[in-house]
């Protein structure tokens, strides 16, 4: 129902937010409609609560003391070879039966990378210039081809990335995936508020400063878009979750997926062994028998006696670094969606451009605002039999986070890691790759060293840049 300015003003004034109507009289009809629509979708009471609650922090030292290492399959387990074989067999069976789908989250604003399009369009292929979207979608095609079964993709965007992503993927024919196997769904948003006052910020005179509600928005968006129902109807039982920023992700990794199935886990996480105790990566731990993640920003300020803690077997408690790759049971997601269990919001202080009271655009250099985001890993404590599975960081984990030139997680460091991996595959297949030569392997050519070895003749010498596709 359309509300008048007076009605809006009264509702907003109850929360001291009436300033967002400051330019109402200058707006045309569509501007008024847009702003009124955005305001109608807000929960101002919740926003006030979130802002006020910001000061109540968890006692991280206490949580860290109660933490123990998570139940895990480790690369160094004595029975690793044999159990990996069993796990792989279970996964291949599930894939061949059509029980596996993929969700890729690509709704983030990619602010650190500083790319003017959705991050998935970033050209990361060292020779091909293939985008993150191309590489990840081709990985799904490759996995489906080997499984002899279709693998549906559920791709999450946000209002910030949706239209461009849809156009880009359509123009590129979804990089070979049948269009009936691709569902693109859009996540929700949350308003940013002024960090000092908790008041809403206007991005323009007719719209609020909104941002995607975090990768934890996936649960609600999957449910509300009908994607969960679609999975149910297609018989998809496990959902492989990954982020758009990691071109090395082992798509539907049969070892990881298989361990998830064998453990009867509802939610599993692929982890890497941290290089040192204060490495900047989320820590998967077990607290009171439930998995959860302790963020590095909460753990790292604590003293050594906590951060360096060891378990009864002498190994570090905080060894398991989150790679943001998960496997969900679809039934678990359905249960969570139906229960109405709302994931908590986390607060992040960010620089957010906005209008000042006179209507002039302000672009702050320092954090001026608070954004509220949900995190997908907050589902971990709700899952039964959750486990972590260790994967090799060098081979499977290279997220593009930072801008070119940054010494870590930048396009250059990611490309270097891709080239090192492909060089290793080629050498293991009996090829000679001259030092310093750039090589790249399309997922459609080979998904791993074994597939590569089956496709090329040993003795091949590579002395100039080469893209195997
Ligand atoms: P990050 O938290 O690294 O954010 O997201 P980002 O958008 O890539 O980059 P910054 O922080 O703005 O620099 C990790 C993954 O989660 C997705 C991102 O697209 C990325 O794949 N994500 C993040 C969403 O899908 N929605 C969100 O609201 C936030």
XYZ file of C-alpha atoms and ligand atoms in Angstrom:
498
model
C 0.000 0.000 0.000
C 1.277 3.448 -0.956
C 2.078 5.576 2.068
C 1.996 9.340 2.192
C 4.915 11.470 3.150
C 3.247 12.236 6.475
C 2.807 8.555 7.277
C 6.383 7.771 6.330
C 7.650 10.664 8.393
C 5.735 9.499 11.454
C 7.076 5.932 11.164
C 10.632 7.112 10.599
C 10.502 9.683 13.388
C 9.783 6.933 15.913
C 13.330 5.733 15.173
C 14.901 9.138 14.549
C 15.364 8.321 10.857
C 13.152 10.985 9.297
C 16.195 12.731 7.765
C 16.055 10.307 4.797
C 13.038 12.266 3.543
C 15.056 15.483 3.392
C 14.938 15.620 -0.430
C 11.477 14.083 -0.869
C 10.010 17.267 -2.335
C 12.671 17.297 -5.052
C 11.889 13.751 -6.196
C 9.738 12.807 -9.144
C 7.132 10.097 -8.774
C 9.454 7.193 -9.540
C 12.034 8.562 -7.084
C 9.416 8.739 -4.342
C 8.279 5.224 -5.149
C 11.815 3.871 -5.067
C 12.605 5.444 -1.708
C 9.261 4.479 -0.181
C 9.778 0.892 -1.433
C 13.229 0.664 0.143
C 11.909 2.051 3.413
C 9.021 -0.405 3.413
C 11.467 -3.300 3.322
C 13.415 -2.082 6.357
C 13.004 -3.371 9.874
C 13.854 -0.190 11.767
C 13.464 -1.769 15.191
C 15.924 -4.512 14.269
C 18.315 -1.951 12.852
C 18.245 0.024 16.084
C 18.809 -3.133 18.077
C 21.727 -4.155 15.875
C 23.306 -0.761 16.190
C 22.916 -0.660 19.957
C 24.068 -4.260 20.329
C 27.298 -3.457 18.584
C 29.051 -2.762 21.842
C 28.160 -6.124 23.407
C 31.065 -8.290 22.294
C 31.568 -11.990 22.942
C 34.322 -12.909 25.404
C 36.685 -14.329 22.800
C 39.313 -15.427 25.313
C 36.698 -17.535 27.066
C 35.446 -19.036 23.772
C 38.998 -19.748 22.636
C 39.770 -21.502 25.927
C 36.724 -23.727 25.547
C 37.608 -24.583 21.948
C 39.088 -27.871 20.835
C 40.289 -29.055 17.438
C 37.375 -30.058 15.178
C 36.572 -33.652 14.159
C 38.679 -33.973 11.029
C 39.952 -36.048 8.150
C 43.572 -35.016 7.822
C 45.921 -35.495 4.896
C 48.342 -37.180 7.301
C 45.844 -39.723 8.688
C 47.410 -43.191 8.788
C 44.572 -44.715 6.763
C 44.337 -41.763 4.358
C 44.971 -43.701 1.131
C 42.438 -46.428 1.825
C 39.735 -44.184 3.265
C 40.188 -41.646 0.465
C 39.421 -44.400 -1.997
C 36.197 -45.274 -0.162
C 35.234 -41.603 0.087
C 35.886 -41.015 -3.617
C 33.766 -44.020 -4.554
C 30.857 -42.729 -2.445
C 31.109 -39.280 -4.039
C 31.297 -40.595 -7.590
C 28.189 -42.642 -6.935
C 26.323 -39.565 -5.643
C 27.484 -37.501 -8.627
C 26.467 -40.188 -11.110
C 23.060 -40.450 -9.447
C 22.455 -36.715 -9.918
C 22.399 -36.074 -6.189
C 24.886 -33.193 -6.266
C 24.368 -29.520 -7.079
C 26.610 -26.478 -6.792
C 26.012 -23.088 -5.227
C 28.462 -20.304 -6.052
C 28.142 -17.061 -4.143
C 28.963 -14.030 -6.251
C 27.034 -11.225 -4.641
C 29.912 -9.440 -2.920
C 30.942 -5.934 -3.920
C 34.620 -6.893 -4.342
C 35.624 -3.563 -2.870
C 39.229 -4.559 -2.099
C 39.898 -5.703 -5.677
C 38.649 -2.386 -7.036
C 37.259 -3.878 -10.292
C 34.338 -1.996 -11.795
C 32.328 -5.111 -12.718
C 31.170 -8.126 -10.702
C 34.262 -9.942 -9.422
C 33.267 -13.074 -11.365
C 34.053 -11.201 -14.590
C 37.652 -10.571 -13.524
C 40.070 -11.976 -16.133
C 42.287 -14.206 -14.040
C 43.473 -16.869 -16.532
C 47.243 -16.297 -16.903
C 47.215 -16.767 -20.698
C 43.572 -17.109 -21.688
C 42.372 -14.140 -19.664
C 39.439 -16.410 -18.731
C 37.206 -14.870 -16.106
C 36.491 -16.382 -12.707
C 32.982 -17.188 -13.966
C 34.390 -19.009 -17.003
C 36.836 -21.070 -14.982
C 34.336 -22.105 -12.306
C 31.518 -22.874 -14.742
C 33.855 -24.912 -16.943
C 34.853 -26.848 -13.850
C 31.212 -27.790 -13.339
C 30.922 -28.922 -16.962
C 34.099 -30.982 -16.599
C 32.877 -32.657 -13.427
C 29.454 -33.373 -14.950
C 31.070 -34.853 -18.049
C 33.141 -37.307 -16.020
C 30.137 -38.162 -13.816
C 27.950 -38.713 -16.869
C 25.259 -36.681 -15.123
C 24.065 -33.076 -15.067
C 25.078 -30.880 -12.136
C 22.780 -27.897 -11.584
C 24.331 -24.561 -10.668
C 22.641 -22.123 -8.307
C 24.468 -18.821 -8.644
C 23.889 -16.121 -6.061
C 24.155 -12.478 -7.059
C 23.122 -9.292 -5.280
C 21.490 -6.106 -6.552
C 25.076 -4.843 -6.975
C 26.051 -7.665 -9.360
C 22.828 -9.193 -10.699
C 22.039 -7.474 -13.990
C 25.605 -7.449 -15.279
C 26.155 -11.066 -14.273
C 22.985 -12.222 -16.018
C 23.907 -10.338 -19.207
C 27.498 -11.561 -19.159
C 26.612 -15.200 -18.654
C 23.895 -15.064 -21.270
C 26.249 -13.461 -23.781
C 28.727 -16.268 -23.105
C 26.086 -19.022 -23.195
C 26.827 -19.898 -19.579
C 30.225 -21.128 -20.700
C 28.755 -24.372 -21.950
C 26.403 -25.238 -19.091
C 22.876 -25.997 -20.333
C 20.736 -22.978 -19.457
C 18.179 -25.221 -17.714
C 20.952 -26.189 -15.286
C 21.732 -22.596 -14.291
C 19.589 -20.672 -11.809
C 20.703 -17.194 -10.921
C 19.114 -15.841 -7.752
C 19.571 -12.543 -5.991
C 20.336 -12.078 -2.300
C 18.878 -9.442 -0.017
C 20.370 -6.179 1.193
C 20.907 -4.351 4.460
C 21.266 -0.613 4.912
C 24.535 0.899 6.047
C 24.230 3.278 8.997
C 26.363 6.105 10.276
C 28.870 4.593 12.719
C 28.418 7.357 15.292
C 24.664 7.831 15.253
C 23.130 4.695 13.755
C 21.214 6.854 11.275
C 20.531 5.612 7.746
C 22.684 6.940 4.917
C 21.352 8.109 1.568
C 23.307 6.965 -1.490
C 21.282 9.355 -3.619
C 18.321 11.595 -2.933
C 15.944 8.783 -3.894
C 17.757 5.761 -2.483
C 19.449 4.459 0.633
C 23.027 3.219 0.915
C 22.303 -0.522 0.787
C 24.747 -3.400 0.548
C 24.390 -7.168 0.130
C 23.480 -8.904 3.388
C 26.578 -11.150 3.433
C 27.151 -14.690 2.150
C 24.956 -15.813 5.040
C 22.123 -14.324 2.998
C 22.417 -17.475 0.866
C 20.071 -19.507 3.064
C 17.185 -17.088 2.875
C 17.763 -16.280 -0.776
C 17.908 -19.972 -1.742
C 14.645 -20.517 0.041
C 12.791 -17.415 -1.145
C 13.895 -17.789 -4.772
C 12.505 -21.322 -4.968
C 15.976 -22.820 -5.477
C 15.631 -25.127 -2.469
C 12.347 -26.390 -3.875
C 14.027 -26.867 -7.249
C 16.791 -28.958 -5.635
C 14.175 -31.038 -3.897
C 12.286 -31.597 -7.141
C 15.466 -32.555 -9.018
C 16.575 -34.988 -6.337
C 19.630 -32.944 -5.369
C 20.710 -34.056 -1.902
C 24.105 -32.447 -1.462
C 25.072 -28.923 -2.336
C 28.723 -28.063 -2.970
C 29.247 -24.434 -1.867
C 32.091 -22.236 -3.036
C 32.868 -18.576 -3.578
C 33.443 -16.922 -6.922
C 36.890 -15.672 -5.970
C 38.842 -18.973 -5.898
C 39.863 -20.224 -9.369
C 41.686 -23.198 -7.856
C 38.626 -24.602 -6.108
C 38.331 -28.339 -6.711
C 34.736 -28.307 -7.938
C 32.615 -30.994 -6.254
C 35.882 -32.402 -4.879
C 35.116 -36.156 -4.714
C 37.368 -36.710 -1.679
C 35.761 -33.898 0.327
C 32.253 -34.757 -0.795
C 32.886 -38.433 -0.083
C 34.075 -37.837 3.474
C 31.003 -35.702 4.060
C 28.812 -38.597 2.924
C 30.689 -41.266 4.876
C 30.554 -39.191 8.075
C 26.798 -38.654 7.745
C 27.582 -34.967 8.165
C 25.008 -32.281 7.442
C 27.571 -29.565 6.841
C 31.275 -30.094 6.197
C 34.047 -27.595 5.653
C 37.216 -27.932 3.602
C 40.105 -26.563 5.635
C 43.807 -25.944 5.207
C 46.474 -26.438 7.819
C 47.445 -22.951 8.953
C 51.045 -21.936 8.247
C 51.355 -20.316 11.663
C 49.057 -19.782 14.606
C 48.153 -16.185 13.744
C 47.628 -16.672 10.016
C 44.798 -14.429 8.805
C 42.199 -17.088 8.169
C 39.051 -18.153 10.049
C 39.624 -20.992 12.523
C 37.243 -23.939 12.517
C 36.973 -25.288 16.068
C 34.699 -27.408 18.175
C 33.004 -25.711 21.142
C 30.798 -27.805 23.412
C 30.648 -30.497 20.742
C 29.588 -28.131 17.967
C 31.588 -26.750 15.094
C 32.018 -23.024 14.741
C 34.408 -20.487 13.338
C 36.553 -18.184 15.358
C 37.649 -15.330 13.183
C 41.295 -14.335 13.114
C 40.326 -10.811 14.061
C 38.937 -12.195 17.341
C 41.588 -14.858 17.997
C 44.791 -13.094 16.995
C 44.738 -10.319 19.630
C 44.662 -12.961 22.391
C 47.859 -13.954 24.240
C 50.122 -16.838 23.118
C 48.991 -19.130 25.933
C 45.564 -19.197 24.252
C 46.422 -18.880 20.563
C 49.141 -21.556 20.790
C 46.989 -23.983 22.804
C 47.423 -27.671 22.078
C 45.020 -30.559 22.537
C 45.561 -33.773 24.505
C 47.403 -35.350 21.528
C 49.829 -32.417 21.410
C 48.569 -30.931 18.131
C 47.432 -27.296 17.869
C 43.784 -26.537 18.620
C 43.684 -23.720 16.054
C 45.118 -25.504 13.025
C 42.086 -25.654 10.718
C 41.833 -22.643 8.397
C 38.479 -22.097 6.686
C 38.626 -22.138 2.851
C 34.945 -21.149 2.533
C 34.260 -24.381 0.668
C 31.448 -26.408 2.203
C 29.145 -29.291 1.477
C 25.563 -28.917 2.734
C 22.912 -31.565 2.922
C 19.907 -30.065 1.185
C 17.668 -31.534 3.904
C 19.682 -29.553 6.476
C 19.193 -26.311 4.542
C 15.486 -27.053 4.254
C 15.286 -27.645 8.008
C 17.134 -24.410 8.739
C 14.996 -22.409 6.319
C 11.791 -23.841 7.764
C 12.858 -23.307 11.379
C 13.128 -19.597 10.800
C 16.481 -19.709 12.631
C 17.869 -16.356 11.677
C 21.615 -16.178 11.334
C 23.088 -13.399 13.448
C 24.340 -10.208 11.868
C 28.004 -9.257 12.142
C 29.083 -5.655 12.029
C 31.828 -4.290 9.827
C 33.099 -0.728 9.819
C 33.509 0.410 6.212
C 33.932 3.579 4.201
C 30.540 4.181 2.591
C 29.857 7.003 0.150
C 26.711 8.989 0.914
C 24.977 12.382 0.743
C 25.607 14.982 3.409
C 22.642 16.981 4.827
C 23.008 19.517 2.016
C 22.744 16.786 -0.621
C 26.414 16.791 -1.615
C 28.134 13.464 -2.253
C 30.780 12.513 0.343
C 33.369 9.776 -0.346
C 35.060 9.046 2.983
C 38.536 7.533 2.987
C 38.156 6.082 6.462
C 35.374 3.866 7.807
C 32.409 6.093 8.594
C 29.623 3.542 8.544
C 28.520 0.202 9.856
C 27.436 -2.567 7.522
C 25.534 -5.594 8.734
C 26.289 -8.982 7.218
C 25.326 -12.575 7.838
C 27.951 -15.284 7.461
C 27.147 -18.692 6.029
C 29.404 -20.440 8.510
C 27.112 -19.448 11.360
C 25.103 -22.488 10.288
C 27.949 -24.740 11.480
C 26.797 -25.147 15.106
C 23.342 -26.196 13.918
C 24.627 -29.134 11.876
C 24.709 -32.718 13.069
C 27.928 -34.720 12.638
C 29.777 -31.755 11.141
C 33.361 -32.484 10.122
C 36.265 -30.726 8.502
C 38.332 -32.225 5.708
C 41.877 -31.023 5.178
C 42.838 -30.030 1.648
C 46.150 -28.873 0.200
C 46.227 -25.059 0.196
C 48.747 -24.798 -2.646
C 46.559 -26.894 -4.930
C 43.065 -25.754 -4.091
C 42.967 -22.373 -2.408
C 43.889 -19.083 -4.075
C 41.205 -16.431 -3.529
C 41.387 -13.151 -5.432
C 40.758 -10.569 -2.714
C 43.120 -7.635 -3.105
C 43.968 -5.174 -5.850
C 46.754 -5.772 -8.374
C 50.121 -5.089 -6.783
C 49.154 -6.280 -3.323
C 51.637 -8.856 -1.985
C 48.888 -11.298 -0.941
C 45.708 -12.653 -2.510
C 46.054 -10.370 -5.524
C 45.535 -11.302 -9.191
C 49.303 -11.705 -9.586
C 49.754 -14.041 -6.609
C 46.731 -16.082 -7.693
C 48.024 -16.404 -11.277
C 51.444 -17.445 -9.965
C 49.794 -20.177 -7.911
C 47.778 -21.348 -10.948
C 50.889 -21.488 -13.109
C 52.821 -23.413 -10.423
C 50.018 -25.967 -10.153
C 49.682 -26.496 -13.910
C 53.463 -26.747 -14.293
C 53.478 -29.425 -11.620
C 50.688 -31.383 -13.366
C 52.588 -31.235 -16.665
C 55.843 -32.356 -15.100
C 54.091 -35.208 -13.321
C 52.686 -36.244 -16.702
C 56.255 -36.540 -17.976
C 56.484 -33.185 -19.782
C 59.378 -30.845 -19.647
C 58.363 -27.290 -18.852
C 61.153 -24.742 -19.157
C 61.723 -22.655 -16.043
C 59.663 -19.465 -15.971
C 57.373 -20.448 -18.848
C 53.697 -19.661 -18.318
C 51.311 -22.559 -18.774
C 47.590 -22.764 -18.251
C 45.196 -25.684 -18.430
C 41.503 -25.241 -19.125
C 39.242 -27.248 -16.811
C 37.700 -28.633 -20.004
C 41.113 -30.062 -20.973
C 41.901 -31.656 -17.612
C 40.628 -31.304 -14.053
C 43.704 -32.747 -12.385
C 47.131 -34.303 -12.943
C 45.724 -37.757 -13.718
C 43.337 -36.511 -16.389
C 46.150 -34.465 -17.894
C 48.484 -37.474 -18.011
C 45.839 -39.397 -19.933
C 45.583 -36.626 -22.556
C 49.138 -35.728 -23.445
C 52.186 -37.704 -24.497
C 55.045 -37.843 -22.046
C 58.176 -36.255 -23.398
C 56.364 -33.112 -24.572
C 58.562 -30.080 -24.135
C 57.056 -26.676 -23.397
C 59.392 -23.760 -23.987
C 56.900 -21.003 -24.817
C 53.677 -19.899 -23.092
C 50.942 -22.456 -23.774
C 47.257 -22.743 -22.971
C 45.975 -26.315 -23.029
C 42.326 -26.108 -23.998
P 34.255 -11.375 0.667
O 33.818 -11.273 2.063
O 35.668 -11.690 0.406
O 33.783 -10.081 -0.093
O 33.314 -12.440 -0.028
P 34.050 -9.578 -1.582
O 32.813 -8.909 -2.051
O 34.542 -10.659 -2.499
O 35.191 -8.528 -1.416
P 35.355 -7.222 -0.451
O 35.319 -7.716 0.962
O 34.232 -6.270 -0.775
O 36.681 -6.702 -0.876
C 33.610 -13.787 -0.133
C 32.633 -14.388 -1.117
O 31.312 -14.225 -0.680
C 30.540 -13.569 -1.667
C 31.536 -12.832 -2.528
O 30.999 -12.601 -3.824
C 32.695 -13.795 -2.530
O 32.492 -14.856 -3.457
N 29.599 -12.651 -1.003
C 30.025 -11.796 -0.046
C 28.288 -12.673 -1.393
O 27.886 -13.460 -2.278
N 27.428 -11.811 -0.785
C 27.814 -10.952 0.171
O 26.966 -10.185 0.684
C 29.150 -10.939 0.568
